PDB file of C-alpha atoms in Angstrom:
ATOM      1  CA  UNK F   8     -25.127  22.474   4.077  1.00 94.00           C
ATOM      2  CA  UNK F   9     -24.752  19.261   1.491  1.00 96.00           C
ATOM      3  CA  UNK F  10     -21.446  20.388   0.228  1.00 94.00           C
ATOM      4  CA  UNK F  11     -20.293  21.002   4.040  1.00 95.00           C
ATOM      5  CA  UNK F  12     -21.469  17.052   4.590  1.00 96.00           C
ATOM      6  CA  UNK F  13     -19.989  15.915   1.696  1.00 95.00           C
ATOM      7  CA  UNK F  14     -16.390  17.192   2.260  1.00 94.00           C
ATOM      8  CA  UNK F  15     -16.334  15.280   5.467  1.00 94.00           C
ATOM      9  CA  UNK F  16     -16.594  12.182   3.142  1.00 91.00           C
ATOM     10  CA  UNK F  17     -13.587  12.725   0.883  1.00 87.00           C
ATOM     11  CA  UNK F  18     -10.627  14.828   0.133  1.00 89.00           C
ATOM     12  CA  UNK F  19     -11.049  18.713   0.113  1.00 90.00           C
ATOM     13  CA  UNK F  20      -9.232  21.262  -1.130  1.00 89.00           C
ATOM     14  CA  UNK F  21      -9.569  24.433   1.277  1.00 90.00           C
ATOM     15  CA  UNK F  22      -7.207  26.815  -0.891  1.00 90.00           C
ATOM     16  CA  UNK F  23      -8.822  26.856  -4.197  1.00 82.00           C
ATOM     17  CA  UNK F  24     -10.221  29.237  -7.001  1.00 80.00           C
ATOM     18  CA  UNK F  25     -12.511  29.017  -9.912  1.00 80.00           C
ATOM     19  CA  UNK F  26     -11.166  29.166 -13.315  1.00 83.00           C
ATOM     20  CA  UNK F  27     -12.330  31.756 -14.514  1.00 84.00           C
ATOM     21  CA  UNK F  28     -15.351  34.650 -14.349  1.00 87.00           C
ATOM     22  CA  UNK F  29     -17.985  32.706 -16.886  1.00 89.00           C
ATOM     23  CA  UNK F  30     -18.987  29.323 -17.560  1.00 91.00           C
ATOM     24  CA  UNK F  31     -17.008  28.730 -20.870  1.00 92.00           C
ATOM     25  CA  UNK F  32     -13.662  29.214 -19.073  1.00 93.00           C
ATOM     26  CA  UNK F  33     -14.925  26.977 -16.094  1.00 92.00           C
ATOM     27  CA  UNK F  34     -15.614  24.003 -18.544  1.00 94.00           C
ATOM     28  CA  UNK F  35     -11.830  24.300 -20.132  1.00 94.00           C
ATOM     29  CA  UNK F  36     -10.315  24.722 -16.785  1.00 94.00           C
ATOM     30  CA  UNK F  37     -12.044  21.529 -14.693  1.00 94.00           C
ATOM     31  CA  UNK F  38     -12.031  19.512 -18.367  1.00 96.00           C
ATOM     32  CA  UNK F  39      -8.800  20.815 -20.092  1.00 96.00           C
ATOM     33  CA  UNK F  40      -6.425  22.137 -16.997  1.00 93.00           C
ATOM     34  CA  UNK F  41      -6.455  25.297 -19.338  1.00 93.00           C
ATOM     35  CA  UNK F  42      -6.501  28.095 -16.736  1.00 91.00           C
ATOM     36  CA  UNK F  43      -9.060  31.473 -17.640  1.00 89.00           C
ATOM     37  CA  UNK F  44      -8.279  34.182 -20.594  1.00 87.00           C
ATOM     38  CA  UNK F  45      -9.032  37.407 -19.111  1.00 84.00           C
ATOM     39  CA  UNK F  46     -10.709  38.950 -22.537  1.00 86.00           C
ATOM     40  CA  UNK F  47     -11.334  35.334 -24.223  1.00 89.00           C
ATOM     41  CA  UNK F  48     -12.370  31.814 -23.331  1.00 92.00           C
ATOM     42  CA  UNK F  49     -10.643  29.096 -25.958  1.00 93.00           C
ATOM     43  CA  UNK F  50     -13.720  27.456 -26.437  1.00 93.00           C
ATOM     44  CA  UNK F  51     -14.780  30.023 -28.694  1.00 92.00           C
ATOM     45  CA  UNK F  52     -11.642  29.365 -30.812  1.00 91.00           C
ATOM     46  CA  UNK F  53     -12.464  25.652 -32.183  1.00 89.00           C
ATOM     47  CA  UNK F  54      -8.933  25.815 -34.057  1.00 91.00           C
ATOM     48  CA  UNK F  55      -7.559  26.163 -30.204  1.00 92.00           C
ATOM     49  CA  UNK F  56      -9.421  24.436 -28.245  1.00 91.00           C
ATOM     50  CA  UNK F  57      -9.256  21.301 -30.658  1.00 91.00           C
ATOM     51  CA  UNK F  58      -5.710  20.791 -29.520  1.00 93.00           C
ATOM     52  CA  UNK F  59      -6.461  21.072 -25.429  1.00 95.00           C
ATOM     53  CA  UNK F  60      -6.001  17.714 -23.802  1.00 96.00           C
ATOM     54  CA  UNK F  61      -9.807  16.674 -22.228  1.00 96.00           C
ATOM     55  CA  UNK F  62     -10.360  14.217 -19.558  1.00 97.00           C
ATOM     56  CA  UNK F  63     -13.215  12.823 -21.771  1.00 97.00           C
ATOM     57  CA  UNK F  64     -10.811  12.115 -24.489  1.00 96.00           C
ATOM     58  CA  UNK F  65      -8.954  10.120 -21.874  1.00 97.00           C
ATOM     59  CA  UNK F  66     -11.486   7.889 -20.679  1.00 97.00           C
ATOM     60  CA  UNK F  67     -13.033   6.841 -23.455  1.00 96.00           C
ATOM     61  CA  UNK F  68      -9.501   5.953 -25.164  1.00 97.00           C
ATOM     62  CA  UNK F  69     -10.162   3.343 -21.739  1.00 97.00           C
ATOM     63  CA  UNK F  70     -13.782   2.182 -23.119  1.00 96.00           C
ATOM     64  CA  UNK F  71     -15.564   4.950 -21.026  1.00 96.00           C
ATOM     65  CA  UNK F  72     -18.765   6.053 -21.912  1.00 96.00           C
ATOM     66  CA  UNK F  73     -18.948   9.588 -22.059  1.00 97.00           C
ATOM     67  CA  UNK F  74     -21.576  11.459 -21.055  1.00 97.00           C
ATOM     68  CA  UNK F  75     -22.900  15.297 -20.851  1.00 98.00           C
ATOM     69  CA  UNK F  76     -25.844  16.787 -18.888  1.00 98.00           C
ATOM     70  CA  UNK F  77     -27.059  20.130 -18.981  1.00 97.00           C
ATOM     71  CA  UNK F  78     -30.771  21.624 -18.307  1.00 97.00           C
ATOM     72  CA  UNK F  79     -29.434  24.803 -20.920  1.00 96.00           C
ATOM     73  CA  UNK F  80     -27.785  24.976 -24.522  1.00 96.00           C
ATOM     74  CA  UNK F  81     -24.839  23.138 -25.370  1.00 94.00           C
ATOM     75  CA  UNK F  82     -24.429  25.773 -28.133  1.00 92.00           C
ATOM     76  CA  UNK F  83     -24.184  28.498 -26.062  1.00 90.00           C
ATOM     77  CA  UNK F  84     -20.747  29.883 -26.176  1.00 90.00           C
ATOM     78  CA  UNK F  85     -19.651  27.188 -28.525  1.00 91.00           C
ATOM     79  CA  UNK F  86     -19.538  24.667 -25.434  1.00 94.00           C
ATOM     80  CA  UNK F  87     -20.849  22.155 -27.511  1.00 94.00           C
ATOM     81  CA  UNK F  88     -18.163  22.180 -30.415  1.00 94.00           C
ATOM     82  CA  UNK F  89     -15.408  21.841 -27.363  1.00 95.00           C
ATOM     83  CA  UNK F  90     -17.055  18.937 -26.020  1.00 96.00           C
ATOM     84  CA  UNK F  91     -17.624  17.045 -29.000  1.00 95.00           C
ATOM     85  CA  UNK F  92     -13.772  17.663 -29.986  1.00 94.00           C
ATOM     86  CA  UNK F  93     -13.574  16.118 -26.431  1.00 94.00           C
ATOM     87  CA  UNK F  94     -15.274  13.036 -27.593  1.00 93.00           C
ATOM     88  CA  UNK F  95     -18.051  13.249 -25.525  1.00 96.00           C
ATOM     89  CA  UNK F  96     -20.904  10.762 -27.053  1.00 97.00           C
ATOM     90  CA  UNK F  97     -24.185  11.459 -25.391  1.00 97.00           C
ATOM     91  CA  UNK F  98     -25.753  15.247 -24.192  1.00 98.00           C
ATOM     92  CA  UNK F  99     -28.602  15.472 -22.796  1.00 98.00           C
ATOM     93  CA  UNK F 100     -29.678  19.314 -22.995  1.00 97.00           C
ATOM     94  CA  UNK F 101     -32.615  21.315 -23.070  1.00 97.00           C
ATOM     95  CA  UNK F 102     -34.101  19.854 -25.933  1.00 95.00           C
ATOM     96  CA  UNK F 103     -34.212  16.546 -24.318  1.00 97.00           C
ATOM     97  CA  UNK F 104     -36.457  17.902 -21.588  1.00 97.00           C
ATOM     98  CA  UNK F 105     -40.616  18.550 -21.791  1.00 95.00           C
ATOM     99  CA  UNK F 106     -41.379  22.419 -22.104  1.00 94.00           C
ATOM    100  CA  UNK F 107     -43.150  22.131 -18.759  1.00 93.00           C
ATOM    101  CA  UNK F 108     -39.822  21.119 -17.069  1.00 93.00           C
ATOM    102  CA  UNK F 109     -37.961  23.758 -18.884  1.00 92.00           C
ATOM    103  CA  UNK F 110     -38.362  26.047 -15.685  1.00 88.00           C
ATOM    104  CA  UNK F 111     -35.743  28.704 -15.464  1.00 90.00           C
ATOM    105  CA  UNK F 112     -34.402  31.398 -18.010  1.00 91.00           C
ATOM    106  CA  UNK F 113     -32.136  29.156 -19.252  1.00 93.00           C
ATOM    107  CA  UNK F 114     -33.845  26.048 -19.802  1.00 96.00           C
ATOM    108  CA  UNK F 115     -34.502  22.964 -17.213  1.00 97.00           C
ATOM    109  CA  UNK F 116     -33.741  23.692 -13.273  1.00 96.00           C
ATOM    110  CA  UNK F 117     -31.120  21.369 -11.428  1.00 97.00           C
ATOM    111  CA  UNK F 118     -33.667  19.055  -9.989  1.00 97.00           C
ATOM    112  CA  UNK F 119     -35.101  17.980 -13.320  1.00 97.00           C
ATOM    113  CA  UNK F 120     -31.702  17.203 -14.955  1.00 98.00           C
ATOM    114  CA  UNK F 121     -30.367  15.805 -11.772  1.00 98.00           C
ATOM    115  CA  UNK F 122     -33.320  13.300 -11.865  1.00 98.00           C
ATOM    116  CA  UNK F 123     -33.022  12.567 -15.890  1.00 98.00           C
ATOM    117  CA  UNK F 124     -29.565  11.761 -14.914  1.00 98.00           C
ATOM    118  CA  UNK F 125     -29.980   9.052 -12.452  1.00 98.00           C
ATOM    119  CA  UNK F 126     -32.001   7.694 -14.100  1.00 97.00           C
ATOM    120  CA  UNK F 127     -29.926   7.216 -16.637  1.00 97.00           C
ATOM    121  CA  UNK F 128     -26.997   6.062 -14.901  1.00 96.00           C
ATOM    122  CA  UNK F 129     -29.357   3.399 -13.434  1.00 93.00           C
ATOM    123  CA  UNK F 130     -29.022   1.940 -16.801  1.00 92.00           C
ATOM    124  CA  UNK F 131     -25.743   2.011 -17.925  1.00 90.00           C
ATOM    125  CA  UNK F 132     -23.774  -1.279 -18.220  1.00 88.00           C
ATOM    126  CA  UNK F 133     -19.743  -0.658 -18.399  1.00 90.00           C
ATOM    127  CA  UNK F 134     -18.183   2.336 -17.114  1.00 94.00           C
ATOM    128  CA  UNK F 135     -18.920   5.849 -17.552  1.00 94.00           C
ATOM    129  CA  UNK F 136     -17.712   9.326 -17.175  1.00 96.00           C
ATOM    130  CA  UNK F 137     -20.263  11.296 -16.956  1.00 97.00           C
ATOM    131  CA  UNK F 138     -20.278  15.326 -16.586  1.00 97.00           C
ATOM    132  CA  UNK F 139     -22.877  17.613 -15.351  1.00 98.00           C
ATOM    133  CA  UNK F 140     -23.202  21.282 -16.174  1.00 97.00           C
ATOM    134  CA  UNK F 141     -25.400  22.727 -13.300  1.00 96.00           C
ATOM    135  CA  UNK F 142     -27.386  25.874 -14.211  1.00 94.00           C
ATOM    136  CA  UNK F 143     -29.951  26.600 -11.466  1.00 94.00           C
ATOM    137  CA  UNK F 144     -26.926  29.055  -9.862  1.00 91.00           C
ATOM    138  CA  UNK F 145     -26.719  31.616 -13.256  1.00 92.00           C
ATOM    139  CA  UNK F 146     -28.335  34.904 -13.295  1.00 91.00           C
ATOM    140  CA  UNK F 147     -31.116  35.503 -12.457  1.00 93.00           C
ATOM    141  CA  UNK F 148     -30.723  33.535  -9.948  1.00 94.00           C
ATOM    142  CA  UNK F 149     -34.341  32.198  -9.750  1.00 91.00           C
ATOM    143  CA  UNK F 150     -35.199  28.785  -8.290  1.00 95.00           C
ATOM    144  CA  UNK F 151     -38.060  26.543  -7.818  1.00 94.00           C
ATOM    145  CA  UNK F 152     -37.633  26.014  -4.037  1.00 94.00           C
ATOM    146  CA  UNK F 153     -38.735  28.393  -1.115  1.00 94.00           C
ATOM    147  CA  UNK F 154     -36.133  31.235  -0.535  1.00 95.00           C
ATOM    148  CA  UNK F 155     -33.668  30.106   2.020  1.00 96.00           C
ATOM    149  CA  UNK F 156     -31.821  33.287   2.184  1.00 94.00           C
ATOM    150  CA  UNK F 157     -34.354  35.865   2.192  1.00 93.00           C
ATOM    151  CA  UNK F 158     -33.950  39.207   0.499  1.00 95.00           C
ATOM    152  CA  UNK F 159     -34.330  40.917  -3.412  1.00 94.00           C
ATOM    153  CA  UNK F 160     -31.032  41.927  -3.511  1.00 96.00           C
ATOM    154  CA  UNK F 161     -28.290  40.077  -5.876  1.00 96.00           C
ATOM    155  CA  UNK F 162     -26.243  38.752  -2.902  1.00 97.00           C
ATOM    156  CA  UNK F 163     -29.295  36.787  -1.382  1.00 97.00           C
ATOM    157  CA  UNK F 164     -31.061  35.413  -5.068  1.00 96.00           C
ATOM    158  CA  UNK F 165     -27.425  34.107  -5.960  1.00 96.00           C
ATOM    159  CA  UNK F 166     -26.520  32.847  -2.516  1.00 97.00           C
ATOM    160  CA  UNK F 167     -30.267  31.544  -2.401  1.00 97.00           C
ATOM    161  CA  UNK F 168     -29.424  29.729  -5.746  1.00 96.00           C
ATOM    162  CA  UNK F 169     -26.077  28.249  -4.944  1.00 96.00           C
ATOM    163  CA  UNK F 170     -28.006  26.589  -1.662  1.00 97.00           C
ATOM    164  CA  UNK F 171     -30.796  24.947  -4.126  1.00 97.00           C
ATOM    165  CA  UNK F 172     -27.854  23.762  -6.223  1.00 97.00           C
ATOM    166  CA  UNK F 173     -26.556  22.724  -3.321  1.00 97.00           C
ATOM    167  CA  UNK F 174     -29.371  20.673  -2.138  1.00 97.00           C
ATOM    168  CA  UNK F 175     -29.766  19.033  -5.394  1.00 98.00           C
ATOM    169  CA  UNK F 176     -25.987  17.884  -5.715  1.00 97.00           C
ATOM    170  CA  UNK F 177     -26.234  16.354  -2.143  1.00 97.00           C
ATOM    171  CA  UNK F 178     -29.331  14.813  -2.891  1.00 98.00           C
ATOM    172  CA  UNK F 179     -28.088  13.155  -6.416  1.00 98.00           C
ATOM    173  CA  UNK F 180     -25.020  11.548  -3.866  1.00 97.00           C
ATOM    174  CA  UNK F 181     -27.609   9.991  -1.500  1.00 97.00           C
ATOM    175  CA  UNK F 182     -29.261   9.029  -4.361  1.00 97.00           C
ATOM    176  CA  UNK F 183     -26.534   7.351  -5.749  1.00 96.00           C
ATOM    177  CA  UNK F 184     -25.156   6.214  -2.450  1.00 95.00           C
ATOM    178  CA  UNK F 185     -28.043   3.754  -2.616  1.00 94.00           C
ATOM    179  CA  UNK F 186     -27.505   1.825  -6.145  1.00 93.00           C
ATOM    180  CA  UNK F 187     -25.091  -1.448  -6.745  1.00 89.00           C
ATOM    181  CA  UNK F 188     -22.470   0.821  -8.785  1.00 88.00           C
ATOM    182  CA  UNK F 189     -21.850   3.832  -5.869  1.00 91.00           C
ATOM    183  CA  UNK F 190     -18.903   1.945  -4.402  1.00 86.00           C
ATOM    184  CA  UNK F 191     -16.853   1.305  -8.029  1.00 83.00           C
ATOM    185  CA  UNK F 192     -17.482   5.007  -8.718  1.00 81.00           C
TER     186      UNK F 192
END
C-alpha cells in the first residue's frame, strides 16, 4: 500500500524486472548497470567487479558523502569488498546495532535500521548518497509486525514480509518528508 502511494508521487516504471535471482546480483545491477550472471554474481570476483563503473564512485568524485545501511553482513557474499571498491565511506551493519535489536535471522529488522538511518541523515551537513540494503523481505520471511497476509505457507510469509518492508520504506519517506533537506533530495 506505501509503494502504491508513493508511485503517485514520482516517475514509475510499470515494465520492469529485477536483476537478478539473489541479492549480490541485485546490488551490481541497481549500483553498477551490470545485468545478472545466471551461475555467478561479479561481486564475488573482486578482480571483476573492481573495474564496474558504481554510482557511489560517481558522487563522491562530486564531494558526496557516501553512505551504506544494512541490518545484515556486509561480508556476506563479498558485498562488502564491491562496495568499498565503490568508494563507499561509512556502513552501518549489524555490528553497529545492540544484540536486542538484532531481531531476524539475519541480523537487525527494517524498522531498526530504517530508524538508525534517519537519524543519521538528520545530521549530515553537505550532500549525501546514501544506500540502503533492506533485509526484513529474505527467507525466512519472519517479521516483527502482526501478519497481514495470513497463512504458513511460503507465498503468504514472503508476501507478508515484502508488506512490512513496505510499510517501513513509506514510513522512512514521511519521515523524511518532514525535515529541512526533503525538498533538495
Amino acid at each position: 500500500p506505501g509503494y502504491n502511494k508513493l508511485k503517485q508521487e514520482g516517475i514509475y516504471f510499470s515494465n520492469m524486472y529485477a536483476t537478478g535471482d539473489r541479492t549480490d546480483k541485485g546490488l551490481a545491477g541497481v549500483l553498477s548497470g551490470y545485468p545478472a550472471q545466471h551461475d555467478n554474481s561479479i561481486i564475488k570476483v573482486p578482480r571483476k567487479a573492481s573495474k564496474l563503473p558504481m554510482l557511489s564512485k560517481e558522487f563522491l568524485k562530486r564531494n558526496y558523502e557516501t553512505s551504506f545501511y544494512y541490518g545484515g553482513e556486509t561480508e556476506f557474499a563479498n558485498m562488502k569488498a564491491y562496495l568499498v571498491q565503490g568508494s563507499f565511506q561509512n556502513f552501518v551493519s549489524i555490528n553497529d546495532f545492540k544484540k536486542s535489536d538484532q531481531n531476524s535471522k539475519w541480523g537487525a529488522h527494517d524498522e531498526v535500521v530504517m530508524n538508525r538511518m534517519f537519524n543519521d541523515l538528520e545530521q549530515k551537513k553537505g550532500p549525501h548518497f546514501t544506500t540502503w540494503l533492506t533485509l526484513s523481505s529474505h527467507e525466512p520471511f519472519e517479521v516483527p509486525a502482526a501478519a497481514v497476509i495470513h497463512g504458513d505457507d511460503e507465498e503468504s510469509l514472503f508476501l507478508n514480509s515484502l508488506h512490512y518492508t513496505d510499510s517501513v520504506v513509506y514510513s522512512f519517506i514521511q519521515k523524511c518528508k518532514s525535515q529541512p533537506w526533503w525538498n533538495n533530495t
